[in-house]
Coordinates of C-alpha atoms and ligand atoms in Angstrom, one line a residue:
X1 CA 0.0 0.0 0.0
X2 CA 3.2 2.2 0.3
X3 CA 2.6 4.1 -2.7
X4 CA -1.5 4.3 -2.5
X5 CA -2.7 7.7 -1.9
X6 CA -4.2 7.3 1.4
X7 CA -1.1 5.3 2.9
X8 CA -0.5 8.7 5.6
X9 CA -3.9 7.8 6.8
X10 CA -3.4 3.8 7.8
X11 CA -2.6 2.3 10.6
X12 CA 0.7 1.1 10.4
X13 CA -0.2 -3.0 10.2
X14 CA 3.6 -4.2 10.5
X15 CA 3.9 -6.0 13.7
X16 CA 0.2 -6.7 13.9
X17 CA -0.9 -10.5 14.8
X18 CA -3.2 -12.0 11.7
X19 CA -6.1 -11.3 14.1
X20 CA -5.8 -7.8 14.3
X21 CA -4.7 -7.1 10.9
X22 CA -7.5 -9.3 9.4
X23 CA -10.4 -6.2 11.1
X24 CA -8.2 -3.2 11.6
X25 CA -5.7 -3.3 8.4
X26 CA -6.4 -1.4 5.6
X27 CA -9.0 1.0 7.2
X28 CA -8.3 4.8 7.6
X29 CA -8.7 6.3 10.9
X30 CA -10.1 9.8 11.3
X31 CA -13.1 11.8 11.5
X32 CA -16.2 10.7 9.2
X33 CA -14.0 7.4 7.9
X34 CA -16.5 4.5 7.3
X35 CA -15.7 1.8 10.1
X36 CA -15.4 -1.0 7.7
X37 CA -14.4 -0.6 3.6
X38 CA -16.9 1.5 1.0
X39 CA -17.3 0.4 -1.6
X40 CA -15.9 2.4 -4.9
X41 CA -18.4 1.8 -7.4
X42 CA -16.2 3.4 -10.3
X43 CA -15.2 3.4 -13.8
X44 CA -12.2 5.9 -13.9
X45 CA -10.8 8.8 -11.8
X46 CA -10.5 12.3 -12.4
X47 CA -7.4 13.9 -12.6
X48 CA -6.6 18.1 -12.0
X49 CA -4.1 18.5 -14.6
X50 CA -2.5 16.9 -17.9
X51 CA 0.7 16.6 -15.8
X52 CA -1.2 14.8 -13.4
X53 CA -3.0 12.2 -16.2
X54 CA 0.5 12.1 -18.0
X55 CA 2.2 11.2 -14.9
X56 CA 0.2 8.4 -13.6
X57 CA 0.2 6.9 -17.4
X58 CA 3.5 6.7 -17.1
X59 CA 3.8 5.2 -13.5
X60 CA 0.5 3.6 -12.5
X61 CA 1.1 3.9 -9.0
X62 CA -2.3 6.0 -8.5
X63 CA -5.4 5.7 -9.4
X64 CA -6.7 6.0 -12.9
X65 CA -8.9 3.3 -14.7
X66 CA -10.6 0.8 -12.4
X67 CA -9.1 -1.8 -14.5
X68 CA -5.9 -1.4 -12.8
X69 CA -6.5 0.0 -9.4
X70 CA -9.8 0.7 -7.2
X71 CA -9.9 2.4 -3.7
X72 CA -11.9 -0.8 -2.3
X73 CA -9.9 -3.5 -4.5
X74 CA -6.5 -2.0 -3.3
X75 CA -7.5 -1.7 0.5
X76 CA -8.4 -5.5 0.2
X77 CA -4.9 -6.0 -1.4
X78 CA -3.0 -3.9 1.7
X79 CA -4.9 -6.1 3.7
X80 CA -3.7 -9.8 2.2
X81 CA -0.2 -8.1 1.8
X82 CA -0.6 -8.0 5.8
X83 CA -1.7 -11.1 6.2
X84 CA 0.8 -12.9 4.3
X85 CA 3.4 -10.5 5.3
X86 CA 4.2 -9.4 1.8
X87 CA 5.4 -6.4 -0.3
X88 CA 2.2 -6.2 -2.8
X89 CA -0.6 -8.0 -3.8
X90 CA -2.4 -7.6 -6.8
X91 CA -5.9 -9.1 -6.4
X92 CA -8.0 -10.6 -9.5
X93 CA -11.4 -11.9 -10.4
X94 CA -10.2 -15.9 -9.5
X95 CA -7.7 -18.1 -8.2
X96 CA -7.6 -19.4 -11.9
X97 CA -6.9 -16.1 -12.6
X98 CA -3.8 -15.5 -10.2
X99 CA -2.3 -18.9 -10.9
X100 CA -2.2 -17.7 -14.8
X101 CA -0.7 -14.8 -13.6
X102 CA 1.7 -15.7 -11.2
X103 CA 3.0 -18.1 -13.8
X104 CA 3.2 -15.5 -16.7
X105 CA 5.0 -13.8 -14.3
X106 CA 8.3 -16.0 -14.2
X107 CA 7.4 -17.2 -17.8
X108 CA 7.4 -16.7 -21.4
X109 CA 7.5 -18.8 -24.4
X110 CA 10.3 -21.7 -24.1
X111 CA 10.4 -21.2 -20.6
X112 CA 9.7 -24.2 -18.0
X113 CA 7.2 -25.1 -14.4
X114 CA 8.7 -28.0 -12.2
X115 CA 5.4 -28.4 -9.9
X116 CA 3.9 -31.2 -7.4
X117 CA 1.8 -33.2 -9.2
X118 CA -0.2 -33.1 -5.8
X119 CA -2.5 -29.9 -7.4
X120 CA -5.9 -28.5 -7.3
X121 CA -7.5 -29.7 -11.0
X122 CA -7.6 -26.2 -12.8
X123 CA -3.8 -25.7 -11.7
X124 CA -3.2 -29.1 -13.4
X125 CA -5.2 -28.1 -16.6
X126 CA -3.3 -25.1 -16.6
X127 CA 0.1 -26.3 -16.5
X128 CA -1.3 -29.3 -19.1
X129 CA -3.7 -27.6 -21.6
X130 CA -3.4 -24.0 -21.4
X131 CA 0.4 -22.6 -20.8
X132 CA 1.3 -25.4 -23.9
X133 CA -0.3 -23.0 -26.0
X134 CA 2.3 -20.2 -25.3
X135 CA 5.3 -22.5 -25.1
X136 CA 5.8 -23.0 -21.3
X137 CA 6.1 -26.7 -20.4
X138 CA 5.7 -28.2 -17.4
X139 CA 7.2 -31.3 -15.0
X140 CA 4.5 -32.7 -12.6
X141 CA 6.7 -34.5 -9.9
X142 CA 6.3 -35.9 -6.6
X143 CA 6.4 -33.2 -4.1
X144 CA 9.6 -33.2 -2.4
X145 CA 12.5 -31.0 -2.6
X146 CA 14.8 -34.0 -4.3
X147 CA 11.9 -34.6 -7.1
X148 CA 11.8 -31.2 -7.4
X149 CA 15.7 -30.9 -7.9
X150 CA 16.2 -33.8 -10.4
X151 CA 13.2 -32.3 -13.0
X152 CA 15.0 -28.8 -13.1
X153 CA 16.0 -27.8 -16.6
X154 CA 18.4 -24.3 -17.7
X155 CA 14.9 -23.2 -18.7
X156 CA 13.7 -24.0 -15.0
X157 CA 12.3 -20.4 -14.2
X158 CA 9.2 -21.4 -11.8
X159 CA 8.8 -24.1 -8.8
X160 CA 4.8 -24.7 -8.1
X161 CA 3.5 -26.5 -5.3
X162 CA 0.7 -25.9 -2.9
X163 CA 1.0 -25.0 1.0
X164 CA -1.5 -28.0 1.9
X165 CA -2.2 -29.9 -1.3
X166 CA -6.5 -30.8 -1.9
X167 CA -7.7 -33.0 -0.8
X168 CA -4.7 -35.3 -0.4
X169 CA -3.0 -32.9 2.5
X170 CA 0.8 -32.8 1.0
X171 CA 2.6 -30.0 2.4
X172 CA 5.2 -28.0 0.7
X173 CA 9.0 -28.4 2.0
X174 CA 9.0 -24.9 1.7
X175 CA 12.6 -24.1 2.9
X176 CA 14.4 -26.6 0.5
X177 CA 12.3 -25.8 -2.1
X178 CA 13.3 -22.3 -2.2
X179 CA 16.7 -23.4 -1.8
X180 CA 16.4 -25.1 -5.5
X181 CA 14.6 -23.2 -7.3
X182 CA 16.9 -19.7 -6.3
X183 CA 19.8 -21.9 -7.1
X184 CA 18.9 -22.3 -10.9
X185 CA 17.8 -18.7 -11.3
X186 CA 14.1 -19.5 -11.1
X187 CA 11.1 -18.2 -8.1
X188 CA 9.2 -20.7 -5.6
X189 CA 5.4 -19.9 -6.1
X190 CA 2.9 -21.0 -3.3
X191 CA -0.5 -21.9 -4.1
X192 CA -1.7 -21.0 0.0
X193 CA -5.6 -21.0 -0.8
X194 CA -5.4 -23.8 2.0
X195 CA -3.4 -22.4 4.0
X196 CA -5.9 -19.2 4.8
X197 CA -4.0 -16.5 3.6
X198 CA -1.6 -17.0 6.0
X199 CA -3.5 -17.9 9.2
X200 CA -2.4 -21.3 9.0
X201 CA 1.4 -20.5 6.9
X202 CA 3.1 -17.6 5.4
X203 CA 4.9 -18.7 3.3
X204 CA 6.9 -16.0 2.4
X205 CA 8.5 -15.9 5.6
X206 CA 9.9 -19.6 4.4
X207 CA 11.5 -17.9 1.5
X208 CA 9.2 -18.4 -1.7
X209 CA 8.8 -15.7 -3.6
X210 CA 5.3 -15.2 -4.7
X211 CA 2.0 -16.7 -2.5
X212 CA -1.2 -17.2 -5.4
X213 CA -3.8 -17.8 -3.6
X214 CA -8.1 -18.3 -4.6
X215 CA -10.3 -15.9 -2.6
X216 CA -13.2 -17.6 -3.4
X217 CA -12.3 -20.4 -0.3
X218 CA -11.1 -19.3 3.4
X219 CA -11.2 -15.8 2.9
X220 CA -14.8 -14.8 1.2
X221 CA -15.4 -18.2 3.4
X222 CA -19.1 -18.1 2.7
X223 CA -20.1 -19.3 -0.7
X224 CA -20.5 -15.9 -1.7
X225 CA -18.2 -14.6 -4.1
X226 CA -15.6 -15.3 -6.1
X227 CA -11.6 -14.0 -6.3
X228 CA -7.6 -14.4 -6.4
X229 CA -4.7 -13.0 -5.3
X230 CA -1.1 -12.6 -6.1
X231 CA 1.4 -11.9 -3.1
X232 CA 5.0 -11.2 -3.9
X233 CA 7.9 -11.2 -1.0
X234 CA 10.3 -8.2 -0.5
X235 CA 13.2 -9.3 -1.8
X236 CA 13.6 -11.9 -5.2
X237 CA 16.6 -12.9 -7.5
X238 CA 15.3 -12.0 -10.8
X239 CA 18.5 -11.2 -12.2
X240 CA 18.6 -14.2 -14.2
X241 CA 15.3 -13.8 -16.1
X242 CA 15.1 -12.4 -19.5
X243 CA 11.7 -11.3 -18.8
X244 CA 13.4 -8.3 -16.1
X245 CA 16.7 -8.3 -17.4
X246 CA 15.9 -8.2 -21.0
X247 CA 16.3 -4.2 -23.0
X248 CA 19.3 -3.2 -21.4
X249 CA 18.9 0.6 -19.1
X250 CA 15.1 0.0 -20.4
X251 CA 14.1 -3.5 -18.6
X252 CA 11.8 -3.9 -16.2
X253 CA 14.2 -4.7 -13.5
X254 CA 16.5 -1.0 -14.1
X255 CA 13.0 0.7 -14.2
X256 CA 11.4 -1.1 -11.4
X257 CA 14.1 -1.9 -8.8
X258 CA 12.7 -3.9 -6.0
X259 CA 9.0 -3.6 -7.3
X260 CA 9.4 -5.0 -10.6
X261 CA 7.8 -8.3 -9.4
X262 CA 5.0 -6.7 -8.2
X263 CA 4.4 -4.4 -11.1
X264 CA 4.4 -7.0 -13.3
X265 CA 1.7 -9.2 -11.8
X266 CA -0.5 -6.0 -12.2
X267 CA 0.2 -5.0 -15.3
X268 CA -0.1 -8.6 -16.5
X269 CA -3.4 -10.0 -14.7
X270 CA -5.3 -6.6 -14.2
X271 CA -4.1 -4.5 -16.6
X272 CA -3.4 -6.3 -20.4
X273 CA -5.6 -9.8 -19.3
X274 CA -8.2 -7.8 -17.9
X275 CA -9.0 -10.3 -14.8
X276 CA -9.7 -7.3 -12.5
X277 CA -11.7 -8.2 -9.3
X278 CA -14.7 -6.4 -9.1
X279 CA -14.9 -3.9 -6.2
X280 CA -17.9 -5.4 -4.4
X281 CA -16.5 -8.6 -4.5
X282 CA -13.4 -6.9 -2.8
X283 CA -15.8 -5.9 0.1
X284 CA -17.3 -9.1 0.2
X285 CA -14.0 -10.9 0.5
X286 CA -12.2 -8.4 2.6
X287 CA -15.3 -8.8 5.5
X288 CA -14.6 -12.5 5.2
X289 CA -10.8 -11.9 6.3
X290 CA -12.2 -10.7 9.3
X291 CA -13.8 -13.9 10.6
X292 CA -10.9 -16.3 9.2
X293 CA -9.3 -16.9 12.2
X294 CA -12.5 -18.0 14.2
X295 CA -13.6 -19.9 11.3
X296 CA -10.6 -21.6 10.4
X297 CA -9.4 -22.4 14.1
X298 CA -12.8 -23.7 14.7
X299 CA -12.9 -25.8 11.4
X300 CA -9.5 -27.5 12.0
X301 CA -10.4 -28.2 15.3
X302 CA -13.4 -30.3 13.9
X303 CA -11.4 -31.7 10.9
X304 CA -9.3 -33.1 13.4
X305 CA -11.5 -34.7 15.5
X306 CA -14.0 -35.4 12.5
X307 CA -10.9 -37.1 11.5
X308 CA -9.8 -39.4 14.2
X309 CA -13.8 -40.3 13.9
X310 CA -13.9 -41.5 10.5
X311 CA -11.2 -43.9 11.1
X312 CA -13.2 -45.9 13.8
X313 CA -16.4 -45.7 11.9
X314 CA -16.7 -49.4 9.5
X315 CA -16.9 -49.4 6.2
X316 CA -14.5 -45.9 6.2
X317 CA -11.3 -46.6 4.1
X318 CA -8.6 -44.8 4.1
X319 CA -8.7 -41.4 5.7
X320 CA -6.3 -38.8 5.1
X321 CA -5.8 -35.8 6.7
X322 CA -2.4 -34.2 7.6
X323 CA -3.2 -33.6 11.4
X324 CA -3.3 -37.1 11.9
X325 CA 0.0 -38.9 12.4
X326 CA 0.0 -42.0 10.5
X327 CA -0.5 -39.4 7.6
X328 CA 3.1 -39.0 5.3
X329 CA 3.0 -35.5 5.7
X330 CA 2.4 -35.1 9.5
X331 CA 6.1 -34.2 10.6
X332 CA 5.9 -31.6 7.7
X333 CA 2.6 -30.6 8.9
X334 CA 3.7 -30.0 12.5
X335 CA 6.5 -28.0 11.2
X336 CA 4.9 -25.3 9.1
X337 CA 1.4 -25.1 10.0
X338 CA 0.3 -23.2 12.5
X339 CA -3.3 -23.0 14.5
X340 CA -4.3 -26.6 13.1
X341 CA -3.6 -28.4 10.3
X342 CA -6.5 -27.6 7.7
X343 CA -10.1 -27.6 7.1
X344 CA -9.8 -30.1 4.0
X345 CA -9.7 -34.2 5.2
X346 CA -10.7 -37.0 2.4
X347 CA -11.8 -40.1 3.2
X348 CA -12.6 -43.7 1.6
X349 CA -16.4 -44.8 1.4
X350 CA -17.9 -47.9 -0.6
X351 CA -20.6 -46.2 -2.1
X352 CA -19.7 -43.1 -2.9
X353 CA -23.1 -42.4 -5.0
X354 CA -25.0 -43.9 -2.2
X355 CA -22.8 -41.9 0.6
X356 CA -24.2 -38.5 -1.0
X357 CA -27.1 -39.3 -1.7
X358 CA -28.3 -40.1 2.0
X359 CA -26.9 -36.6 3.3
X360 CA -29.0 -34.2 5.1
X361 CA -26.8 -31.9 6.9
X362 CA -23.3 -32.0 4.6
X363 CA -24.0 -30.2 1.7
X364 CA -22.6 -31.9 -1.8
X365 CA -21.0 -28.9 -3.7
X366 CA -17.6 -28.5 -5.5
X367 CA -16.5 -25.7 -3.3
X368 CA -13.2 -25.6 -0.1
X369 CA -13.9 -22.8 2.9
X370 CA -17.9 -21.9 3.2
X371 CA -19.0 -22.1 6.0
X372 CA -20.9 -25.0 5.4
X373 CA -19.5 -28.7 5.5
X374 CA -19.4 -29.3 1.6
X375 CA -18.6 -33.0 0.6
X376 CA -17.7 -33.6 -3.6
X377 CA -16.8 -36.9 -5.2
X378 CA -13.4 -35.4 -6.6
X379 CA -12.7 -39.1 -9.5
X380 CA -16.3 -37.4 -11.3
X381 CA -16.1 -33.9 -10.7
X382 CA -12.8 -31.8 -9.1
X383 CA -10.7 -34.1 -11.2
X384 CA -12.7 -35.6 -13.5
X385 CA -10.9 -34.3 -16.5
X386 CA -7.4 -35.4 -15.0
X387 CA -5.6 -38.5 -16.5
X388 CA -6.2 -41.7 -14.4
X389 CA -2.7 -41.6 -13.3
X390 CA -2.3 -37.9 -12.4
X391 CA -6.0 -38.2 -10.4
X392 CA -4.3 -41.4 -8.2
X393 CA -1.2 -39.2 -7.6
X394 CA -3.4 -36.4 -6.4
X395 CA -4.5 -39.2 -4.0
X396 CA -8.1 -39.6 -5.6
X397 CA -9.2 -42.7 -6.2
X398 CA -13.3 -44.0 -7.1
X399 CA -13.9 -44.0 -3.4
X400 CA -12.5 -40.8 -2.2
X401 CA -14.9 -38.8 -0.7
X402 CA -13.7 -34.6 0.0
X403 CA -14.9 -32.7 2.6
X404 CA -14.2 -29.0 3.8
X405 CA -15.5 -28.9 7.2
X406 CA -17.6 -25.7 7.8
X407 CA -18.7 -24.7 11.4
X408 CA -21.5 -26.5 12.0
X409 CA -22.0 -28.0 15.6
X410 CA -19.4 -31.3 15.2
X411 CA -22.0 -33.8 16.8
X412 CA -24.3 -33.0 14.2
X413 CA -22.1 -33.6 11.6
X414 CA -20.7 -36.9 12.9
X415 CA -24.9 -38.2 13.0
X416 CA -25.3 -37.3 9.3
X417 CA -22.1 -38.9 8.2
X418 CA -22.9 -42.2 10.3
X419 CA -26.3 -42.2 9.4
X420 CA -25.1 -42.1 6.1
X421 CA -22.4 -44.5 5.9
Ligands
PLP1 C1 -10.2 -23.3 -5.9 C2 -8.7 -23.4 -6.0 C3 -8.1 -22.6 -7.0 C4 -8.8 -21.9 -8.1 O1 -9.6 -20.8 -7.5 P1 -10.9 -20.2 -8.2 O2 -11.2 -19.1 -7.3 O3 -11.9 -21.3 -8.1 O4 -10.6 -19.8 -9.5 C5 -6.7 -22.7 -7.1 N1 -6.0 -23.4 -6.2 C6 -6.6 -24.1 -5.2 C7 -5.8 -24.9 -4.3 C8 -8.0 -24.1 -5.1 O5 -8.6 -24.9 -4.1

């Protein structure tokens, strides 16, 4: 928010806890200031002067064309840059639409993504279908930092993994990973949508360089609305990318300094691609921030013990969540994630069609963070469109039942599922 117009006014957030920057970040204090974000229902901005117009053209650090930057979109973004303990954030209409960007960001044509294979389906379709088509390829691997390693190539320029993979609960070796990919010149990218926006991980405080993130989950957290976001760290070797370095006194790097990252998820995914977030959607999301810790504690809380539950009940199969400690990614869990280990668990079933259909309380809907217990059969839906192979390393197989645990009273939720099973 540094260079925003109404930074003077803020609080300064820097040093806050995630509770108290989640309801007071972002808001000016002073006489008449709403209590709580308007909402800047606005095309363009006026300017005083030509100088003024010719000026921001050149810089885009104010506030011109709502396509780039709104008053109530760019109070949401101080407040995620908070949260995550960031430099910027640009935030967009989807997480679709921040993955796409965070990628273009370290990419262009010829250019290479080592990721975990363990990914969200759209991510997977991304790096499968769609960046193919503007001649980035990408290595799914297992996710560990010595998978990671052998798949690097001299045209290596972006590590992927998510913080707490869905809904098989892999968690990113964030430390190492970082370590590899800023050895070969190329950035460690975070997909933290599970890790709610930082409640549960920052991961830039691990060392990766950029945290994309959907808003539509934890942080809306009510089925309401729809968004992204792109978080980059303070510091970033982007020295060895043609994409900053490339033009000589001209390139993005000599013009941007220390910002270039930043400025170039904007420009990219707001300005040229258009994916601007809306700015009621902005206040929609940024009033969910301010009940994600509650929420969240509360849901892990009953993932856990929802958990440890399942695994007693016959009939369950395998159940998988990373707070439990026969799970491969417990010790990894325990050492990143703070304040529980997720709202996401998945679990085995015989009857999956059956299962859903005999619900009255769990809701079946393709959606992670609401409120509401959701339950989806990810083999036909999530990851339907997913080779065979990449669904099973994913850890979805026919009987795998998701379920993002909402906050609904736990003994209630434990009577639907056994009545059932
Ligand atoms: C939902 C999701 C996305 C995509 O976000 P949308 O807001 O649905 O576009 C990306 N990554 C993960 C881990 C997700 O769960």
């Amino acid at each position: 928010m540094s260079d925003s117009p109404e930074a003077a006014d803020l609080p300064a957030s820097a040093g806050w806890s995630f509770e108290t920057a989640a309801v007071q970040s972002s808001i000016p204090r002073g006489l008449g200031q709403t209590v709580g974000f308007p909402i800047h229902a606005a095309a363009a901005f006026q300017f005083d002067t030509l100088e003024q117009a010719q000026e921001e053209f050149q810089n885009n650090t104010g506030l011109s064309y709502a396509r780039l930057q709104n008053p109530t979109v760019r109070a949401l973004e101080g407040r995620i840059t908070a949260l995550e303990g960031g430099a910027d954030t640009v935030a967009l209409a989807s997480g679709q639409a921040a993955t796409l960007t965070a990628i273009l960001s370290a990419c262009r044509a010829g250019d290479h993504v080592v990721s975990a294979s363990s990914l969200f389906g759209g991510t997977t379709g991304m790096l499968s279908n769609i960046l193919p088509l503007m001649g980035i390829s990408a290595t799914l691997v297992d996710n560990t930092p010595e998978a990671v390693r052998a798949a690097m190539q001299d045209n290596t320029r972006l590590v992927w993994a998510e913080m707490i993979s869905n809904p098989a609960g892999d968690i990113a070796d964030i430390t190492p990973l970082a370590q590899t990919a800023h050895e070969r010149g190329a950035l460690l990218a975070i997909d933290n949508t599970c890790g709610g926006v930082g409640f549960l991980c920052r991961p830039l405080d691990h060392g990766a360089d950029i945290v994309a993130q959907s808003l539509t989950k934890w942080a809306g957290g009510h089925g309401s609305v729809m968004g992204g976001s792109v978080t980059v760290g303070a510091r970033h070797g982007l020295s060895r990318n043609p994409i900053y370095t490339g033009g000589g006194e001209t390139s993005v790097l000599k013009v941007r300094g220390n910002a270039a990252l930043a400025w170039r998820q904007r420009w990219l995914g707001a300005s040229q691609l258009g994916m601007t977030l809306a700015p009621h959607s902005a206040f929609l999301i940024a009033q969910g921030l301010e009940t994600l810790a509650l929420r969240l504690a509360r849901e892990c809380g009953t993932a856990l013990e929802l958990a440890r539950w399942l695994q007693a009940q016959p009939g369950v199969g395998q159940v998988s969540y990373p707070g439990l400690e026969d799970h491969p990614f417990y010790a990894q869990a325990q050492r990143y994630l703070n304040n529980g280990c997720g709202a996401v668990l998945a679990f085995e079933v015989p009857d999956p069609a059956a299962f859903l259909s005999r619900l009255r309380v769990l809701r079946v809907a393709p959606n992670l963070g609401d409120v509401r217990t959701l339950v989806v059969h990810p083999w036909t839906t999530t990851h339907g469109r997913v080779p065979e192979a990449a669904r099973h390393a994913a850890g979805v197989s026919p009987q795998t039942i998701r379920m993002s645990v909402g906050v609904e009273a736990v003994a209630d939720l434990k009577a639907d599922i056994a009545a059932a099973l």
